PDB file of C-alpha atoms in Angstrom:
ATOM      1  CA  GLU J   1     108.621  92.698 110.814  1.00 58.00           C
ATOM      2  CA  GLU J   2     105.663  90.824 109.313  1.00 62.00           C
ATOM      3  CA  GLN J   3     103.260  92.399 111.833  1.00 68.00           C
ATOM      4  CA  ARG J   4     104.613  95.847 111.024  1.00 64.00           C
ATOM      5  CA  LEU J   5     103.997  95.266 107.308  1.00 59.00           C
ATOM      6  CA  GLU J   6     100.467  94.028 107.993  1.00 66.00           C
ATOM      7  CA  LYS J   7      99.704  97.162 110.026  1.00 70.00           C
ATOM      8  CA  ARG J   8     101.100  99.313 107.199  1.00 63.00           C
ATOM      9  CA  GLU J   9      98.766  97.566 104.739  1.00 64.00           C
ATOM     10  CA  GLU J  10      95.816  98.098 107.106  1.00 72.00           C
ATOM     11  CA  ARG J  11      96.606 101.826 107.274  1.00 68.00           C
ATOM     12  CA  ARG J  12      96.799 101.970 103.463  1.00 60.00           C
ATOM     13  CA  GLU J  13      93.433 100.232 103.167  1.00 63.00           C
ATOM     14  CA  ARG J  14      91.882 102.750 105.581  1.00 66.00           C
ATOM     15  CA  ARG J  15      93.296 105.613 103.481  1.00 60.00           C
ATOM     16  CA  VAL J  16      91.838 104.117 100.318  1.00 55.00           C
ATOM     17  CA  ARG J  17      88.450 103.753 101.994  1.00 58.00           C
ATOM     18  CA  ALA J  18      88.762 107.309 103.342  1.00 57.00           C
ATOM     19  CA  GLY J  19      89.178 108.434  99.740  1.00 53.00           C
ATOM     20  CA  GLU J  20      85.426 108.093  99.444  1.00 47.00           C
ATOM     21  CA  ALA J  21      85.023 110.865 102.039  1.00 45.00           C
ATOM     22  CA  LYS J  22      84.846 114.497 101.030  1.00 42.00           C
ATOM     23  CA  THR J  23      88.015 116.496 101.672  1.00 42.00           C
ATOM     24  CA  SER J  24      86.076 118.709 104.085  1.00 42.00           C
ATOM     25  CA  GLU J  25      85.268 115.632 106.199  1.00 43.00           C
ATOM     26  CA  VAL J  26      88.906 114.547 106.237  1.00 40.00           C
ATOM     27  CA  SER J  27      90.151 118.004 107.219  1.00 41.00           C
ATOM     28  CA  ALA J  28      87.627 118.170 110.055  1.00 44.00           C
ATOM     29  CA  LEU J  29      89.876 115.741 111.933  1.00 42.00           C
ATOM     30  CA  VAL J  30      92.403 118.543 112.380  1.00 41.00           C
ATOM     31  CA  THR J  31      91.589 121.564 114.471  1.00 41.00           C
ATOM     32  CA  LYS J  32      91.033 124.841 112.695  1.00 49.00           C
ATOM     33  CA  ASN J  33      93.352 126.665 115.099  1.00 47.00           C
ATOM     34  CA  LEU J  34      96.370 124.524 114.170  1.00 52.00           C
ATOM     35  CA  SER J  35      95.909 124.936 110.432  1.00 53.00           C
ATOM     36  CA  GLU J  36      95.519 128.698 110.881  1.00 54.00           C
ATOM     37  CA  LYS J  37      98.647 128.825 113.058  1.00 57.00           C
ATOM     38  CA  TRP J  38     100.678 127.092 110.355  1.00 58.00           C
ATOM     39  CA  GLU J  39      99.005 129.010 107.502  1.00 72.00           C
ATOM     40  CA  VAL J  40      98.050 125.896 105.567  1.00 71.00           C
ATOM     41  CA  ALA J  41      94.929 124.777 103.766  1.00 74.00           C
ATOM     42  CA  LEU J  42      94.511 121.152 104.845  1.00 73.00           C
ATOM     43  CA  ALA J  43      91.530 120.593 102.549  1.00 74.00           C
ATOM     44  CA  HIS J  44      93.107 121.769  99.285  1.00 82.00           C
ATOM     45  CA  GLY J  45      92.202 118.488  97.608  1.00 90.00           C
ATOM     46  CA  PHE J  46      92.336 114.713  97.723  1.00 94.00           C
ATOM     47  CA  LEU J  47      94.796 112.544  95.779  1.00 95.00           C
ATOM     48  CA  SER J  48      93.919 109.062  94.559  1.00 95.00           C
ATOM     49  CA  TYR J  49      96.382 106.863  92.658  1.00 96.00           C
ATOM     50  CA  PRO J  50      94.439 103.598  92.300  1.00 95.00           C
ATOM     51  CA  ALA J  51      97.163 101.619  90.509  1.00 96.00           C
ATOM     52  CA  LEU J  52      99.412 101.953  93.572  1.00 95.00           C
ATOM     53  CA  GLY J  53      96.743 102.068  96.274  1.00 94.00           C
ATOM     54  CA  ILE J  54      97.699 105.622  97.243  1.00 95.00           C
ATOM     55  CA  SER J  55      95.009 107.821  98.728  1.00 94.00           C
ATOM     56  CA  ALA J  56      95.553 110.974 100.797  1.00 94.00           C
ATOM     57  CA  PRO J  57      94.255 114.469 101.480  1.00 93.00           C
ATOM     58  CA  ILE J  58      96.316 117.287  99.973  1.00 93.00           C
ATOM     59  CA  GLY J  59      97.329 120.290 102.035  1.00 90.00           C
ATOM     60  CA  LYS J  60      98.895 123.470 100.712  1.00 90.00           C
ATOM     61  CA  PRO J  61     100.905 126.055 102.672  1.00 89.00           C
ATOM     62  CA  SER J  62     100.435 129.755 102.071  1.00 86.00           C
ATOM     63  CA  LEU J  63     102.891 131.511  99.756  1.00 87.00           C
ATOM     64  CA  VAL J  64     104.179 133.789 102.539  1.00 86.00           C
ATOM     65  CA  HIS J  65     107.337 131.854 103.432  1.00 85.00           C
ATOM     66  CA  TRP J  66     107.993 130.746  99.844  1.00 87.00           C
ATOM     67  CA  ASN J  67     107.918 134.345  98.617  1.00 89.00           C
ATOM     68  CA  ARG J  68     110.148 135.517 101.467  1.00 89.00           C
ATOM     69  CA  ARG J  69     112.520 132.591 100.802  1.00 89.00           C
ATOM     70  CA  ASN J  70     112.180 131.680 104.466  1.00 88.00           C
ATOM     71  CA  TRP J  71     113.016 128.016 103.941  1.00 87.00           C
ATOM     72  CA  TYR J  72     113.070 127.139 107.645  1.00 87.00           C
ATOM     73  CA  ALA J  73     109.502 128.390 108.189  1.00 86.00           C
ATOM     74  CA  LEU J  74     108.371 126.746 104.934  1.00 87.00           C
ATOM     75  CA  GLU J  75     109.840 123.436 106.111  1.00 87.00           C
ATOM     76  CA  GLU J  76     107.890 123.767 109.365  1.00 86.00           C
ATOM     77  CA  GLN J  77     104.684 124.337 107.391  1.00 85.00           C
ATOM     78  CA  MET J  78     105.434 121.369 105.128  1.00 87.00           C
ATOM     79  CA  GLN J  79     106.173 119.005 108.024  1.00 86.00           C
ATOM     80  CA  PHE J  80     102.964 119.994 109.817  1.00 85.00           C
ATOM     81  CA  THR J  81     100.965 119.379 106.643  1.00 86.00           C
ATOM     82  CA  LEU J  82     102.665 116.020 105.979  1.00 88.00           C
ATOM     83  CA  LEU J  83     101.305 114.738 109.288  1.00 86.00           C
ATOM     84  CA  HIS J  84      97.836 115.031 107.733  1.00 87.00           C
ATOM     85  CA  GLY J  85      98.438 113.716 104.204  1.00 91.00           C
ATOM     86  CA  VAL J  86     100.510 114.958 101.298  1.00 94.00           C
ATOM     87  CA  VAL J  87     101.420 118.555 100.516  1.00 94.00           C
ATOM     88  CA  ALA J  88     101.319 120.645  97.350  1.00 92.00           C
ATOM     89  CA  TYR J  89     104.165 123.134  97.217  1.00 91.00           C
ATOM     90  CA  PRO J  90     102.798 126.650  97.765  1.00 90.00           C
ATOM     91  CA  HIS J  91     103.980 127.926  94.372  1.00 90.00           C
ATOM     92  CA  SER J  92     102.199 125.121  92.498  1.00 89.00           C
ATOM     93  CA  PRO J  93      99.390 126.217  90.194  1.00 89.00           C
ATOM     94  CA  GLU J  94      95.806 125.807  91.286  1.00 87.00           C
ATOM     95  CA  LEU J  95      94.296 122.437  90.436  1.00 86.00           C
ATOM     96  CA  GLY J  96      93.545 122.221  86.720  1.00 82.00           C
ATOM     97  CA  ASP J  97      95.699 125.246  85.834  1.00 86.00           C
ATOM     98  CA  GLN J  98      98.742 124.970  83.582  1.00 85.00           C
ATOM     99  CA  GLY J  99     102.093 124.376  85.243  1.00 83.00           C
ATOM    100  CA  THR J 100     103.772 121.783  87.402  1.00 84.00           C
ATOM    101  CA  LEU J 101     101.809 120.580  90.398  1.00 87.00           C
ATOM    102  CA  VAL J 102     104.533 119.596  92.880  1.00 89.00           C
ATOM    103  CA  ILE J 103     103.279 117.238  95.596  1.00 92.00           C
ATOM    104  CA  ALA J 104     105.418 115.812  98.406  1.00 91.00           C
ATOM    105  CA  GLY J 105     104.740 112.914 100.751  1.00 92.00           C
ATOM    106  CA  HIS J 106     106.684 110.536 102.953  1.00 87.00           C
ATOM    107  CA  SER J 107     108.011 107.271 101.545  1.00 86.00           C
ATOM    108  CA  SER J 108     109.130 106.222 105.020  1.00 82.00           C
ATOM    109  CA  PRO J 109     108.871 107.903 108.425  1.00 73.00           C
ATOM    110  CA  PRO J 110     111.800 110.352 108.674  1.00 77.00           C
ATOM    111  CA  THR J 111     111.313 111.063 112.380  1.00 75.00           C
ATOM    112  CA  ALA J 112     109.728 109.538 115.456  1.00 75.00           C
ATOM    113  CA  THR J 113     106.997 112.201 115.235  1.00 76.00           C
ATOM    114  CA  VAL J 114     105.834 110.795 111.905  1.00 77.00           C
ATOM    115  CA  ARG J 115     106.201 107.109 112.805  1.00 81.00           C
ATOM    116  CA  GLY J 116     102.783 105.553 113.324  1.00 81.00           C
ATOM    117  CA  THR J 117     100.825 108.295 111.575  1.00 82.00           C
ATOM    118  CA  PRO J 118      98.478 107.253 108.756  1.00 86.00           C
ATOM    119  CA  TYR J 119     100.680 108.945 106.140  1.00 89.00           C
ATOM    120  CA  GLU J 120     104.146 107.886 107.350  1.00 88.00           C
ATOM    121  CA  ASP J 121     104.817 106.039 104.099  1.00 90.00           C
ATOM    122  CA  VAL J 122     102.066 107.196 101.761  1.00 92.00           C
ATOM    123  CA  PHE J 123     104.467 107.375  98.789  1.00 93.00           C
ATOM    124  CA  ALA J 124     106.397 104.156  99.561  1.00 91.00           C
ATOM    125  CA  LYS J 125     105.079 102.502  96.386  1.00 93.00           C
ATOM    126  CA  LEU J 126     105.826 105.491  94.152  1.00 92.00           C
ATOM    127  CA  PRO J 127     108.901 103.807  92.614  1.00 92.00           C
ATOM    128  CA  ASP J 128     106.405 101.374  91.015  1.00 94.00           C
ATOM    129  CA  ALA J 129     104.729 104.202  89.057  1.00 95.00           C
ATOM    130  CA  ALA J 130     104.244 103.297  85.414  1.00 96.00           C
ATOM    131  CA  ILE J 131     103.880 105.457  82.351  1.00 96.00           C
ATOM    132  CA  GLY J 132     100.197 105.744  81.542  1.00 97.00           C
ATOM    133  CA  ASP J 133      99.018 105.410  85.177  1.00 97.00           C
ATOM    134  CA  ARG J 134      96.211 107.799  86.040  1.00 96.00           C
ATOM    135  CA  ILE J 135      96.157 109.948  89.147  1.00 95.00           C
ATOM    136  CA  GLU J 136      92.922 111.595  90.216  1.00 95.00           C
ATOM    137  CA  ILE J 137      92.840 114.737  92.286  1.00 94.00           C
ATOM    138  CA  ARG J 138      89.569 116.033  93.647  1.00 94.00           C
ATOM    139  CA  GLY J 139      89.676 119.706  94.516  1.00 89.00           C
ATOM    140  CA  SER J 140      87.995 121.360  97.464  1.00 83.00           C
ATOM    141  CA  ASP J 141      85.263 122.344  94.973  1.00 86.00           C
ATOM    142  CA  ASN J 142      84.694 118.579  94.314  1.00 88.00           C
ATOM    143  CA  GLN J 143      85.907 119.018  90.705  1.00 93.00           C
ATOM    144  CA  THR J 144      88.017 116.006  89.660  1.00 94.00           C
ATOM    145  CA  TYR J 145      91.237 116.476  87.697  1.00 93.00           C
ATOM    146  CA  ILE J 146      92.939 113.556  85.958  1.00 93.00           C
ATOM    147  CA  TYR J 147      96.716 113.486  85.596  1.00 90.00           C
ATOM    148  CA  GLU J 148      98.655 110.863  83.672  1.00 92.00           C
ATOM    149  CA  VAL J 149     102.196 109.645  84.350  1.00 93.00           C
ATOM    150  CA  TYR J 150     104.255 110.392  81.250  1.00 92.00           C
ATOM    151  CA  ASP J 151     107.751 109.995  82.715  1.00 91.00           C
ATOM    152  CA  THR J 152     109.429 108.826  85.914  1.00 91.00           C
ATOM    153  CA  GLU J 153     112.734 109.865  87.407  1.00 87.00           C
ATOM    154  CA  VAL J 154     114.464 109.389  90.741  1.00 85.00           C
ATOM    155  CA  VAL J 155     116.121 112.651  91.674  1.00 84.00           C
ATOM    156  CA  PRO J 156     118.620 113.375  94.445  1.00 86.00           C
ATOM    157  CA  PRO J 157     117.528 115.780  97.199  1.00 82.00           C
ATOM    158  CA  THR J 158     119.997 118.352  95.867  1.00 89.00           C
ATOM    159  CA  LYS J 159     118.193 118.678  92.513  1.00 89.00           C
ATOM    160  CA  THR J 160     115.889 121.472  93.633  1.00 85.00           C
ATOM    161  CA  SER J 161     115.514 122.696  90.046  1.00 86.00           C
ATOM    162  CA  ILE J 162     112.584 120.269  89.715  1.00 83.00           C
ATOM    163  CA  LEU J 163     110.614 122.675  91.912  1.00 83.00           C
ATOM    164  CA  LEU J 164     110.819 125.460  89.334  1.00 81.00           C
ATOM    165  CA  GLN J 165     107.750 126.246  87.248  1.00 76.00           C
ATOM    166  CA  ASP J 166     108.090 125.895  83.473  1.00 68.00           C
ATOM    167  CA  LYS J 167     106.759 129.194  82.131  1.00 56.00           C
ATOM    168  CA  THR J 168     106.513 128.010  78.489  1.00 50.00           C
TER     169      THR J 168
END
């Protein structure tokens, strides 16, 4: 168990160091054909949450399956993207625009496919988020956006209303 935790920390450290790389360099690790097949932008941005040591590329699926309400296909897109970092929901606003940016990531490996990947538990420390923490997101245009934690809440998987955009 101790060795497993040490390896997890090593992977986290590599992700933090990788945060210095441009998102285009990170996405180059994944073949263009696969991202086109799954209709995802793997280099949508890069998330850095220094207070928790979280660092990961952000992918974003196309809106096609979201708009068609094809949840099975959307889940496939999301799972593919989660193998390569974290994922912004396709209906989230563009970086810096008004609205709720919904980002998902693993807190523990849900399947054997994910176990051992660099992002198997990227959000494991998220329960330690504190009000006032700053989260930096660098867009594919290298513009940096700063977000601040103003509230925390643990929600059950059935509370899908958190995915809705507040239009006010």
